[in-house]
Amino acid sequence: MTFRIIKQNDMGDNIRLVARDQIDKALTELADTTLGAHEVVHQVRKRCKKIRGLIRLVRPVFSAYPMENVLFRDAARGLSRIRDAQAVIDTHDSLIDHFSGHLETGAFSSVREYLGERRDEIVRTDLPPEALWEFSSKMREARQRSDDWRIETGGFDAVQGGLGKTYGRARKALSRAGDHPCVEHIHEARKRVKYHWYHVRLLRDIWPDMMKMRGAELHRLSELLGMDHDLWVLQQALASYGISSARSNELQVLLGLADQRSAELRAEARPLGVRLMAAKPKWLIASFRSYWSVWRDR
């Protein structure tokens, strides 16, 4: 089962099947001994986010939404520090790679070593053996509860409200982040854009070529906003780095590169966001309803 709504299934079956598929994949990843702890955390948090995106699509007609949304949110939130600890390493590496033509080989290696040690310490303190067992138990309980999930209506009416509300929130969050760029606004915009991206992926069969293109651009926008936010997380991690006075200039250079890269990302994200969110919610809904009608009649 892929992450999509299938024409042959009614909406309730679609939601239950997609959710169970994501839960089963999370359980498989939790049991995969070839994955490092931070890799497992990254994957299972992603499953929770996709499930939250799924149920958000039918939010107005899914009475269990408030409870399930909180349960999946809290399950993923408990692993967030581990995700952030790995993200700062990935962000550091990406930053160095981006400016590699202007840096000496091995530049900031001591910082990289510190970030690795910091991540390993967070994994040791935040991920005791029972933590992933508890997460696994929550996923199994959610899978069992999904048997009782009921969607109150079918067809496009089941997704119209969730699709429009999520898109509208993404549109407002992007506008706010563009007018007043700060870490809170950018993080919020990224979350909202990602939920809309999930909805486009779920509905991609209603017009595969167009939805694939829109999905790819939404993913790119989400990545740009995510990298911008992760640069801020990196800067916060570096603030706790006890660097010697002899290397303080090195740290200032790295922080300056992070600021420069952040400005580049925002310059690329803003026009992309304006294009993707140009339509008012009611127009986007009307368009998607037309795509849905053609798809259902074929």
Short mmCIF file of C-alpha atoms in Angstrom, two decimals, residues 150-248:
data_model
loop_
_atom_site.label_atom_id
_atom_site.label_comp_id
_atom_site.label_asym_id
_atom_site.label_seq_id
_atom_site.Cartn_x
_atom_site.Cartn_y
_atom_site.Cartn_z
CA ARG A 150 -14.97 5.93 10.78
CA ILE A 151 -15.22 8.65 8.13
CA GLU A 152 -18.62 10.30 8.16
CA THR A 153 -18.95 10.92 4.41
CA GLY A 154 -17.37 9.86 1.15
CA GLY A 155 -16.06 11.17 -2.13
CA PHE A 156 -14.51 14.60 -2.47
CA ASP A 157 -16.76 15.87 0.32
CA ALA A 158 -14.66 13.82 2.75
CA VAL A 159 -11.44 15.61 1.84
CA GLN A 160 -12.66 19.07 0.86
CA GLY A 161 -12.66 20.57 4.36
CA GLY A 162 -9.28 19.22 5.46
CA LEU A 163 -7.64 20.04 2.14
CA GLY A 164 -8.91 23.63 2.14
CA LYS A 165 -8.11 24.33 5.77
CA THR A 166 -4.59 22.94 5.53
CA TYR A 167 -3.86 24.82 2.32
CA GLY A 168 -5.25 28.05 3.77
CA ARG A 169 -3.05 27.73 6.84
CA ALA A 170 0.01 27.05 4.69
CA ARG A 171 -0.76 30.11 2.60
CA LYS A 172 -1.06 32.37 5.66
CA ALA A 173 2.03 30.91 7.34
CA LEU A 174 4.14 31.45 4.23
CA SER A 175 2.94 35.03 3.90
CA ARG A 176 3.80 35.68 7.55
CA ALA A 177 7.24 34.10 7.18
CA GLY A 178 7.93 36.17 4.08
CA ASP A 179 6.88 39.45 5.69
CA HIS A 180 8.47 38.77 9.08
CA PRO A 181 11.15 36.09 8.70
CA CYS A 182 12.10 34.57 12.03
CA VAL A 183 12.73 31.03 13.19
CA GLU A 184 9.21 30.59 14.63
CA HIS A 185 7.47 31.78 11.47
CA ILE A 186 9.71 29.76 9.17
CA HIS A 187 9.24 26.61 11.25
CA GLU A 188 5.46 27.08 11.21
CA ALA A 189 5.45 27.68 7.44
CA ARG A 190 7.47 24.55 6.85
CA LYS A 191 5.05 22.43 8.90
CA ARG A 192 2.01 23.81 7.07
CA VAL A 193 3.58 23.43 3.63
CA LYS A 194 4.53 19.85 4.43
CA TYR A 195 0.95 18.96 5.38
CA HIS A 196 -0.29 20.36 2.07
CA TRP A 197 2.43 18.38 0.29
CA TYR A 198 1.20 15.22 2.00
CA HIS A 199 -2.33 15.97 0.77
CA VAL A 200 -1.14 16.43 -2.79
CA ARG A 201 0.69 13.12 -2.56
CA LEU A 202 -2.38 11.37 -1.19
CA LEU A 203 -4.53 12.79 -4.01
CA ARG A 204 -1.97 12.45 -6.80
CA ASP A 205 -4.04 9.98 -8.83
CA ILE A 206 -6.75 12.60 -9.54
CA TRP A 207 -4.35 14.12 -12.12
CA PRO A 208 -0.98 12.33 -11.93
CA ASP A 209 1.15 14.60 -14.12
CA MET A 210 -0.02 17.87 -12.60
CA MET A 211 -0.04 16.61 -9.02
CA LYS A 212 3.42 15.09 -9.43
CA MET A 213 4.76 18.45 -10.57
CA ARG A 214 3.03 20.35 -7.75
CA GLY A 215 4.19 17.78 -5.23
CA ALA A 216 7.79 18.07 -6.36
CA GLU A 217 7.75 21.85 -5.99
CA LEU A 218 6.05 21.66 -2.59
CA HIS A 219 8.72 19.21 -1.47
CA ARG A 220 11.43 21.58 -2.67
CA LEU A 221 9.81 24.45 -0.78
CA SER A 222 9.53 22.32 2.36
CA GLU A 223 13.20 21.37 2.09
CA LEU A 224 14.28 25.00 1.69
CA LEU A 225 12.30 26.05 4.75
CA GLY A 226 13.53 23.02 6.67
CA MET A 227 17.18 23.74 5.89
CA ASP A 228 16.68 27.34 6.98
CA HIS A 229 15.21 26.21 10.30
CA ASP A 230 17.96 23.61 10.79
CA LEU A 231 20.60 26.31 10.33
CA TRP A 232 19.08 28.07 13.32
CA VAL A 233 19.19 24.80 15.31
CA LEU A 234 22.86 24.46 14.32
CA GLN A 235 23.60 27.99 15.50
CA GLN A 236 21.93 27.24 18.83
CA ALA A 237 24.03 24.10 19.21
CA LEU A 238 27.20 26.03 18.44
CA ALA A 239 26.32 28.57 21.13
CA SER A 240 26.97 25.83 23.70
CA TYR A 241 30.29 24.86 22.13
CA GLY A 242 33.12 25.60 24.53
CA ILE A 243 35.62 26.71 21.95
CA SER A 244 39.02 28.06 22.88
CA SER A 245 39.81 31.72 22.31
CA ALA A 246 42.29 30.67 19.66
CA ARG A 247 39.44 29.22 17.62
CA SER A 248 36.79 31.84 18.31
#
